Coordinates of C-alpha atoms and ligand atoms in Angstrom, one line a residue:
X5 CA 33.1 -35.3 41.7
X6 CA 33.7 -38.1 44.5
X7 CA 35.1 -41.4 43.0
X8 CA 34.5 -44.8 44.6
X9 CA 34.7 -48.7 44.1
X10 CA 31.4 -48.2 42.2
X11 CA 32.8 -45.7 39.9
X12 CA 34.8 -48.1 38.4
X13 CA 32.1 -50.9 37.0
X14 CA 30.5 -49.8 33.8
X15 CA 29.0 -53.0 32.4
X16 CA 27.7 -51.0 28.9
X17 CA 30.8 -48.9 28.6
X18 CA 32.3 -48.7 25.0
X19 CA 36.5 -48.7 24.6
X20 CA 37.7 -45.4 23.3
X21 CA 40.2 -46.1 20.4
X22 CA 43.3 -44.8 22.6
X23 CA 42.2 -46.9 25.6
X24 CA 44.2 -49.9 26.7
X25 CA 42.0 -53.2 27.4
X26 CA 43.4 -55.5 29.5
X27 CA 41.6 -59.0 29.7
X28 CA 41.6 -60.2 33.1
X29 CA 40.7 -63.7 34.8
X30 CA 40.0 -63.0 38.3
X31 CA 38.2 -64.9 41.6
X32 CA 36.5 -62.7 43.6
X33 CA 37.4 -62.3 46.8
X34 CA 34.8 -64.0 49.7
X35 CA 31.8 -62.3 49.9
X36 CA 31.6 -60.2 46.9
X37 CA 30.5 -60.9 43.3
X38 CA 32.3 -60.7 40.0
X39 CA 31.3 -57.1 39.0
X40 CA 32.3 -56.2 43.2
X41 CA 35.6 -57.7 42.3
X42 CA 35.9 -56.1 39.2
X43 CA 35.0 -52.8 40.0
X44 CA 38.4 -53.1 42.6
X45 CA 40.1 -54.3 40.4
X46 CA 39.9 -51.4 37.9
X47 CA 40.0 -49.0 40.9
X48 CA 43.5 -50.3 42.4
X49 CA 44.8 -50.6 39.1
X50 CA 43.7 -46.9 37.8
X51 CA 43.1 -43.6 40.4
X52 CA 41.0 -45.4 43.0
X53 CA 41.6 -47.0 46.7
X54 CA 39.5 -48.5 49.3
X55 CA 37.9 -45.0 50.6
X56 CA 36.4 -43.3 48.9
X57 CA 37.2 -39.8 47.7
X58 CA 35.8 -36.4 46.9
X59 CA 38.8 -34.6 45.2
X60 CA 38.5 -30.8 44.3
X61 CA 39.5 -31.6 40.7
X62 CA 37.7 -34.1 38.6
X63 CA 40.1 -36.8 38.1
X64 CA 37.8 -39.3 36.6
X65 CA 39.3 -39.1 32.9
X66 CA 42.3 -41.0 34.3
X67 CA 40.0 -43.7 36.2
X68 CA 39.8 -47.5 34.7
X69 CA 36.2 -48.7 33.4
X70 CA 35.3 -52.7 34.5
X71 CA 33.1 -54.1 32.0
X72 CA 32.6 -57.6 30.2
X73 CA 32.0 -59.2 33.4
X74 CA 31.5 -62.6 33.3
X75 CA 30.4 -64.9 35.5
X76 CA 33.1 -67.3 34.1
X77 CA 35.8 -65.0 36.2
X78 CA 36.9 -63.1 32.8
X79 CA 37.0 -59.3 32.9
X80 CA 37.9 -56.4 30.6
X81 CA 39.3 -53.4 31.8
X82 CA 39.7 -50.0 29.8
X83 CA 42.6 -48.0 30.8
X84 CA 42.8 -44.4 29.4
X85 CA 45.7 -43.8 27.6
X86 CA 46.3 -40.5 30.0
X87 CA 46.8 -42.6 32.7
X88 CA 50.0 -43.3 31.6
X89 CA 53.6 -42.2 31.3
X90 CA 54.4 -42.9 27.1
X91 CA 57.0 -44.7 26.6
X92 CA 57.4 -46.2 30.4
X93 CA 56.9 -49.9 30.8
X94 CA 57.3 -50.2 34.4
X95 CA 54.8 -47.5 35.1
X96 CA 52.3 -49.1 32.9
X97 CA 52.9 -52.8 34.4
X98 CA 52.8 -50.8 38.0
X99 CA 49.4 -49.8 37.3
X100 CA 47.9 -53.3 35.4
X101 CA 50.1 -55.7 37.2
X102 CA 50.9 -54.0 40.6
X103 CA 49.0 -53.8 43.5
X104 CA 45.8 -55.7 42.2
X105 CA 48.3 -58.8 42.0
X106 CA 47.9 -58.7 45.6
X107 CA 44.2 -57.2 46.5
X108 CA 42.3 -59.4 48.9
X109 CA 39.1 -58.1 46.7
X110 CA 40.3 -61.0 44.5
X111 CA 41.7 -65.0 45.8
X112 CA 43.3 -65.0 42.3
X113 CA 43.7 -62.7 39.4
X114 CA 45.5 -63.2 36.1
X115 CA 46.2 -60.8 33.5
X116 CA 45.7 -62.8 30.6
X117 CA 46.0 -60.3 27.4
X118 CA 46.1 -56.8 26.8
X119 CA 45.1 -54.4 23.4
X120 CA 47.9 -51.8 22.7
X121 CA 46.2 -49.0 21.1
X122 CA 48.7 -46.7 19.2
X123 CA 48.6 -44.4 21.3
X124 CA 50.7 -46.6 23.6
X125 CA 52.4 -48.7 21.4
X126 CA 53.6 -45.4 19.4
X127 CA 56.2 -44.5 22.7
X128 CA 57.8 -47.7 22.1
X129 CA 60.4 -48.5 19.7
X130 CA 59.6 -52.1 18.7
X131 CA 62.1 -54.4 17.8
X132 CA 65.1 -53.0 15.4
X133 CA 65.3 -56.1 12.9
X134 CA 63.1 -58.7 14.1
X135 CA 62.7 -61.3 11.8
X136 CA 64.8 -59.4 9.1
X137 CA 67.6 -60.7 11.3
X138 CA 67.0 -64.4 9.6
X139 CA 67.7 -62.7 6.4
X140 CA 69.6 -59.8 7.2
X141 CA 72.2 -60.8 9.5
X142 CA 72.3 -64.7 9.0
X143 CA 71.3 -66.9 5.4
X144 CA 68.1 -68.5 7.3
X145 CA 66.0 -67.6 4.3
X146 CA 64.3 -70.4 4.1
X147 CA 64.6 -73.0 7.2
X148 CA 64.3 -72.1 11.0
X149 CA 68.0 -70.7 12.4
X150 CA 69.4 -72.7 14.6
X151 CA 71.3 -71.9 17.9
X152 CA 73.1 -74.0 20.2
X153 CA 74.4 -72.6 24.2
X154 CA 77.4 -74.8 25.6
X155 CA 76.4 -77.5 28.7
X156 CA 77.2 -77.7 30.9
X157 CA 75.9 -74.2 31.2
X158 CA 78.5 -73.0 33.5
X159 CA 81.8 -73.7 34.4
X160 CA 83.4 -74.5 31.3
X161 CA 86.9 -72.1 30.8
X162 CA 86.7 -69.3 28.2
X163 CA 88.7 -71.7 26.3
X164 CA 86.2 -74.7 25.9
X165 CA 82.9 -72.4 25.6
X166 CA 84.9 -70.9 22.4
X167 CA 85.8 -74.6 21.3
X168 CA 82.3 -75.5 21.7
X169 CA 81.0 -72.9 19.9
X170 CA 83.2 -73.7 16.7
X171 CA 82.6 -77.1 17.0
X172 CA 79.2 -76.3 16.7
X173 CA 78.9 -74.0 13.8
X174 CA 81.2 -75.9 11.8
X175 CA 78.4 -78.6 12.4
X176 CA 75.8 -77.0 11.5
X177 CA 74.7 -73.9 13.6
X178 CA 73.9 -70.5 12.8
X179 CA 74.1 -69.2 16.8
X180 CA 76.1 -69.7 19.8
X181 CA 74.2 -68.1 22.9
X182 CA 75.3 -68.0 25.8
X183 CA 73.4 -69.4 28.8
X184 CA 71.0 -67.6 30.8
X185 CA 73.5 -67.5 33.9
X186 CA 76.8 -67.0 32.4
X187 CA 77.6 -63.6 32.7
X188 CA 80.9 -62.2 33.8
X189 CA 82.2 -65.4 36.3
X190 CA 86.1 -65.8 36.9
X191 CA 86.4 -68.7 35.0
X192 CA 85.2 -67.6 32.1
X193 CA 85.3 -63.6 32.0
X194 CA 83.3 -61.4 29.8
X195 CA 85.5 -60.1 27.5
X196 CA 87.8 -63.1 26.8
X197 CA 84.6 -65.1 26.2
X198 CA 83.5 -62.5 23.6
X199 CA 86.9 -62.2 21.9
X200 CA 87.8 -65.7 21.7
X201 CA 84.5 -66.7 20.5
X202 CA 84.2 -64.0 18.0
X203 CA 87.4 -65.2 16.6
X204 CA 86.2 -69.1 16.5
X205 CA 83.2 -67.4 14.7
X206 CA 85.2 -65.8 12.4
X207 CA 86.9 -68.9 11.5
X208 CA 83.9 -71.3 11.6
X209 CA 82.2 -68.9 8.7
X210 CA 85.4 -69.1 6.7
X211 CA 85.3 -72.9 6.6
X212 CA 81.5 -73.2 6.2
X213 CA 81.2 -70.4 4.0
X214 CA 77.6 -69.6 6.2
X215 CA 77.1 -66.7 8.4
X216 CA 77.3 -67.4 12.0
X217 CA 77.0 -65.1 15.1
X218 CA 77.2 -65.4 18.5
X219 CA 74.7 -64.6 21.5
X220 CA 76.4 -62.7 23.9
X221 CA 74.8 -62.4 27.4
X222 CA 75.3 -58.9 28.3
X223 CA 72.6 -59.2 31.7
X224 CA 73.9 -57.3 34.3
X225 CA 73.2 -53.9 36.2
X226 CA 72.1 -51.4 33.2
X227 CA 75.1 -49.3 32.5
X228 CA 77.8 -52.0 32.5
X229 CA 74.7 -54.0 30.2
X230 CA 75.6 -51.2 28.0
X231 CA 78.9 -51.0 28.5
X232 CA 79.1 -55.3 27.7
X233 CA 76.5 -54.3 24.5
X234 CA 79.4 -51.8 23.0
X235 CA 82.5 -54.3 23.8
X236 CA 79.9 -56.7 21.4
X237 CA 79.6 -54.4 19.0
X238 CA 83.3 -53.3 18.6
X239 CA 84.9 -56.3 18.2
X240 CA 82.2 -57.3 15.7
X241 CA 79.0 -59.0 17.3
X242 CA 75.8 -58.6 15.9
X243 CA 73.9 -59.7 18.6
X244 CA 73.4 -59.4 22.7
X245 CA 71.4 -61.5 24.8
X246 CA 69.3 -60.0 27.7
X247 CA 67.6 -62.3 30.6
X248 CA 64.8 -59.6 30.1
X249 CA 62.7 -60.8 33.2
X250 CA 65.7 -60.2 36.0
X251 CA 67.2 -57.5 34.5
X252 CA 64.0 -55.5 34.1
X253 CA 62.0 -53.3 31.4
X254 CA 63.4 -50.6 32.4
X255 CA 67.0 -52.1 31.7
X256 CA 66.2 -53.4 28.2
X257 CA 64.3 -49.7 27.4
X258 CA 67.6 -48.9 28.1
X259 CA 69.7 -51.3 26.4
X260 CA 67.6 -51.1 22.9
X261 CA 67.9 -47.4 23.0
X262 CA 72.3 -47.7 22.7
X263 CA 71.8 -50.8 20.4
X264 CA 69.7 -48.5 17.9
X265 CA 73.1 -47.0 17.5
X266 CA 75.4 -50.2 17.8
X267 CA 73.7 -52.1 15.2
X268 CA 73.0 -55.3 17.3
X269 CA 70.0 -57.4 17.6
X270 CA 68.8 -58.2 21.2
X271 CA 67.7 -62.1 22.2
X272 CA 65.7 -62.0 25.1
X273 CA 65.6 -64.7 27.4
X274 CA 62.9 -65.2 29.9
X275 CA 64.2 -67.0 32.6
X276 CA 61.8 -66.4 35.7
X277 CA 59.1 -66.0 33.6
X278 CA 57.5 -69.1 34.6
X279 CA 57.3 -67.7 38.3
X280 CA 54.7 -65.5 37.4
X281 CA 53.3 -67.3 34.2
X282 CA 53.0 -70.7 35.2
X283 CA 49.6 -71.1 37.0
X284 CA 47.1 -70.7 35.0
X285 CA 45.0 -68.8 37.6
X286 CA 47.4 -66.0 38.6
X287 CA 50.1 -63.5 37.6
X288 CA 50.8 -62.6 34.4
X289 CA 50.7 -65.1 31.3
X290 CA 53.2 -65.2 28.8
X291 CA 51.4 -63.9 26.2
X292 CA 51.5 -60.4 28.0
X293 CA 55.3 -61.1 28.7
X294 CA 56.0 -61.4 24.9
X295 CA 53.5 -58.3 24.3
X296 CA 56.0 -56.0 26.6
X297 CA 58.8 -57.7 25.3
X298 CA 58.0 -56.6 21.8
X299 CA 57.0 -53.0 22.7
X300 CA 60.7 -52.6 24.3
X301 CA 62.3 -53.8 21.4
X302 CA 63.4 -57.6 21.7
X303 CA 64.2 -59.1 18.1
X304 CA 64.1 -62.7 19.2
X305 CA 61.7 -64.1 22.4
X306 CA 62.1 -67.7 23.9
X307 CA 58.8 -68.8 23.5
X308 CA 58.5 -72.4 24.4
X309 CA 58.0 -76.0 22.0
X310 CA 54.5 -76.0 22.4
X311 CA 54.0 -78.9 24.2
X312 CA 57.5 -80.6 23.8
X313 CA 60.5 -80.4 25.2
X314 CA 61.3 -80.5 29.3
X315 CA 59.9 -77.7 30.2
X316 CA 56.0 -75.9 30.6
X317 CA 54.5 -74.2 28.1
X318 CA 51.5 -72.2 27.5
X319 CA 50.0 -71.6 23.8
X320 CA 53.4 -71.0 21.9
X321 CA 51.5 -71.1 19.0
X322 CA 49.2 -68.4 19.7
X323 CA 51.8 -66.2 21.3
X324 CA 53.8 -66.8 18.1
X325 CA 51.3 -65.8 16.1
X326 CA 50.4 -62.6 17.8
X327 CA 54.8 -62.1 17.4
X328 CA 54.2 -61.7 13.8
X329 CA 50.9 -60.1 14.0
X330 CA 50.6 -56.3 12.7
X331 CA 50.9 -53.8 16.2
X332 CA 50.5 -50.2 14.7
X333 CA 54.1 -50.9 12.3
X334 CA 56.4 -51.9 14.9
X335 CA 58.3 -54.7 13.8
X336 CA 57.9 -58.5 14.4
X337 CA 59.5 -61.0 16.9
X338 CA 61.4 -64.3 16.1
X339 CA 60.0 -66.6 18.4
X340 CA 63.0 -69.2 20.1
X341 CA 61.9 -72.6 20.9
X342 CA 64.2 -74.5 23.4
X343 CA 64.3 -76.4 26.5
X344 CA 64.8 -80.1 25.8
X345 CA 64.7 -80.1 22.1
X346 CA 66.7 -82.8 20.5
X347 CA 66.7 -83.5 16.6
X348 CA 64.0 -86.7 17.6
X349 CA 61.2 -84.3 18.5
X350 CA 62.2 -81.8 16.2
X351 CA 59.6 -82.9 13.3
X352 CA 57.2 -82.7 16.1
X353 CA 57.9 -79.3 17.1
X354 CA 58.2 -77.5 13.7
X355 CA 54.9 -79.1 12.9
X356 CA 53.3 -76.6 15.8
X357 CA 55.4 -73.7 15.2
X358 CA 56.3 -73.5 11.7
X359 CA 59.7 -72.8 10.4
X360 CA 60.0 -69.4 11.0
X361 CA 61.8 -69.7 14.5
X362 CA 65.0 -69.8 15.8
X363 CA 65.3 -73.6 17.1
X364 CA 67.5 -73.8 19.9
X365 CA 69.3 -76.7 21.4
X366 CA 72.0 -77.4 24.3
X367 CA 72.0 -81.4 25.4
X368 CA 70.4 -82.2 22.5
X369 CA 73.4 -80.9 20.9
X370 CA 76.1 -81.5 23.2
X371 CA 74.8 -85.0 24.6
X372 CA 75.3 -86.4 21.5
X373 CA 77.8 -89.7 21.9
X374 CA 79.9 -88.6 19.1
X375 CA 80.2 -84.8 20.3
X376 CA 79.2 -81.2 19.6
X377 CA 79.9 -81.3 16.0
X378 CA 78.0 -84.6 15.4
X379 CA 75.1 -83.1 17.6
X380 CA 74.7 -79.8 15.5
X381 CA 75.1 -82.0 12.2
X382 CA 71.7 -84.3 13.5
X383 CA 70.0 -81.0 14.7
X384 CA 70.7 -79.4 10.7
X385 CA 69.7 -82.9 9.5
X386 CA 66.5 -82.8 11.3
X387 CA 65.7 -79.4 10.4
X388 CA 66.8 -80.2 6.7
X389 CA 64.4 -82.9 6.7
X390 CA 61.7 -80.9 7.7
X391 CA 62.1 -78.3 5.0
X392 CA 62.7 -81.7 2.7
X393 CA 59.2 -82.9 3.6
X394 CA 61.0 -86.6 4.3
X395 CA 61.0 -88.4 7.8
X396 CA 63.7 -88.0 10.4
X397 CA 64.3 -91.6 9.7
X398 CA 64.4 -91.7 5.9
X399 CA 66.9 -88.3 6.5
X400 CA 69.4 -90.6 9.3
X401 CA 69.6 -92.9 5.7
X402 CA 72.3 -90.1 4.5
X403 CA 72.9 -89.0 7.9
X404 CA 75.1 -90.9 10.4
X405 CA 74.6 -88.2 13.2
X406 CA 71.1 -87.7 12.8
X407 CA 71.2 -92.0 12.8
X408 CA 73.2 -92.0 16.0
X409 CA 70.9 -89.2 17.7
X410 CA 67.4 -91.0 16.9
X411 CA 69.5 -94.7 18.5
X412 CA 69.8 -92.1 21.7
X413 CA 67.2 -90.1 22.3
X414 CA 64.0 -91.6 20.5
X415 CA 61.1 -89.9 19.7
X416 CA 60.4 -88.4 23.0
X417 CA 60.5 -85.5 24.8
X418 CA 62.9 -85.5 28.3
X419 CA 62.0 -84.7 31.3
Ligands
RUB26 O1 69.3 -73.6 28.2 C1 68.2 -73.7 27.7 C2 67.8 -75.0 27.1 O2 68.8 -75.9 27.2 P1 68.5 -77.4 26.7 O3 68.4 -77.4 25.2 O4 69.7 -78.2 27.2 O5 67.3 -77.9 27.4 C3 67.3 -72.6 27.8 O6 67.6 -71.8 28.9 C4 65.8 -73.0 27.9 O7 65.4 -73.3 26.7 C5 65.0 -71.8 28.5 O8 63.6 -72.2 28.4 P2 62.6 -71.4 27.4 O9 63.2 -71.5 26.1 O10 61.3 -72.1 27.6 O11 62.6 -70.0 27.9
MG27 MG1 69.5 -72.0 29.4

């Protein structure tokens, strides 16, 4: 049975229960109409190409169905689940975000939101603790936990990063994370920046009395990722910190099958993200991104402030929502806000997400004028007044630091 572009558009077709629908936002290509365009589309993306073909076998139970065409550039395309490989996330990104990123079928193509029926989502592991780490691992029971990496970001000896860090969780933080480009670098090595920090940890929670944990970046190529994620784990981290996006899905299928074993939660940070999630008429958007970060087992997902902050969001609310929202039993994610948060705005902030995040904050924390310590004591304050239901400014009454931060920064978001 010969397949061709045609094949592929089937405006009445009805989902089966194992297939995977993929929402697309697409402009067709010059000269060709919507259901043209799609048809392509679910050809490239499935068993078809430009010719077409009369195989011997019939291999149309693997091809894609285009339908929901609408004129408004909105698509739905229904994958069957034989397609692909279980358990593989680059080989099912290669098929619904490869080649048709590029097809001159379409000027611009965005997949905006997929549906994982089990019979995908049951070859990935999920996330190991996800938001049982707020309870399990830290005493975040009740109020969002709050993280802090050291600024500026690089540079800083082993020495100071460990300094900062204790300065900071004595003030008030549950996390140090590291940021999303120190790695291994000669002033400030791997393993002497886990050590010495691990021990400033160790003494911070002895003088707060409150857990505390540490954020280790472990991005690198994938076996010395694992090798970094079991240095973590024996000298008593809890958690590792992947830049998911450069490393690569592969890399963090890899990574969260030895942390099954290691007991460690992964933080996934998204830097690069933006270069495909930005433009609202092309790439992938972010709420895909956080749907294959969940399915490879991230416990904790930067996620954006919804609006706030210094850097671009796109629905952080919604994506949060679908972090917590039931996917065949696999466990939740914590979503991370961050990027220019600073106890003014944080009122602001909480009010879109809710409390159940992991609030993150470098110069807000850092750029304080009386220090780290005073920084992380006006983030706690901030978040305290939150879960208090009383103004920032009533809360900087019986808070110095939260008083000196709101003199600073105001009520508004850098840029
Ligand atoms: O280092 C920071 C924030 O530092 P600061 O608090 O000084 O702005 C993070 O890398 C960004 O939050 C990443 O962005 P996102 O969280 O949107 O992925
Ligand atoms: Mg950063």
């Amino acid at each position: 049975m010969g397949i061709a572009y045609e094949d592929f558009l089937d405006e009445s077709y009805e989902p089966a229960a194992d297939d995977l629908v993929c929402e697309f936002h697409i402009q067709p290509g010059q000269g060709l109409t919507m259901g043209e365009a799609a048809a392509r589309v679910a050809s490239e993306s499935s068993n078809g190409t430009w010719a077409a073909l009369s195989p011997e076998s019939d291999v149309r139970s693997y091809s894609a169905h285009a339908f929901d065409v609408a004129e408004d550039g909105s698509v739905r395309v229904a994958y069957p689940a034989a397609l692909f490989e279980a358990g593989s996330m680059p080989q099912i990104l290669s098929c619904i975000a490869g080649n048709i990123m590029g097809m001159k079928a379409v000027d611009t193509i965005r997949l905006a939101d997929c549906e994982w029926p089990e019979a995908l989502t049951k070859g990935f592991p999920g996330p190991q603790y996800g938001s049982a780490v707020l309870t399990e691992i830290l005493e975040a029971e009740d109020r969002p936990a709050l993280a802090t990496v050291p600024k500026p970001k690089v540079g800083l000896s082993t020495e100071e990063h460990a300094q900062i860090g204790y300065d900071a969780w004595v003030g008030g933080v549950d996390l140090l994370k590291d940021d999303e480009n120190l790695t291994d670098q000669n002033f400030n090595p791997f393993e002497e920046r886990v050590t010495q920090s691990l021990e400033m940890r160790d003494r911070a929670e002895s003088e707060t009395g409150e857990k505390k944990d540490y954020l280790v970046n472990v991005t690198a190529e994938t076996d010395e990722m694992v090798r970094r994620a079991e240095y973590v784990a024996d000298h008593g981290g809890r958690f590792v910190m992947v830049d998911v996006v450069t490393a690569g899905w592969a890399a963090v299928q890899t990574v969260r099958r030895r942390t099954e074993d290691l007991d460690v939660a992964i933080h996934a940070h998204r830097a690069m993200h933006a270069a495909f999630d930005r433009l609202p008429q092309h790439g992938v958007s972010m709420r895909v991104l956080a749907q294959v970060s969940r399915l490879c087992g991230v416990d904790h997902l930067h996620t954006g402030t919804a609006g706030f902050g210094k850097l671009e969001n796109e629905d952080t609310v919604g994506i949060n929502e679908w972090l917590r929202s039931d996917l065949h039993g696999l466990r939740d994610v914590v979503p991370v806000t961050s990027g220019g948060l600073h106890p003014g705005i944080v009122d602001s902030v909480l009010d879109a997400t809710g409390d159940r995040v992991i609030v993150q904050a470098g110069g807000g924390i850092h750029g304080h004028p009386d220090g780290t310590e005073a920084g992380a004591r006006a983030l706690r304050a901030a978040v305290e007044a939150y879960g208090e239901g009383v103004s920032l400014e009533t809360k900087a009454e019986t808070s110095p630091a939260l008083a000196v931060a709101l003199e600073k920064w105001g009520r508004d978001s850098p840029r």
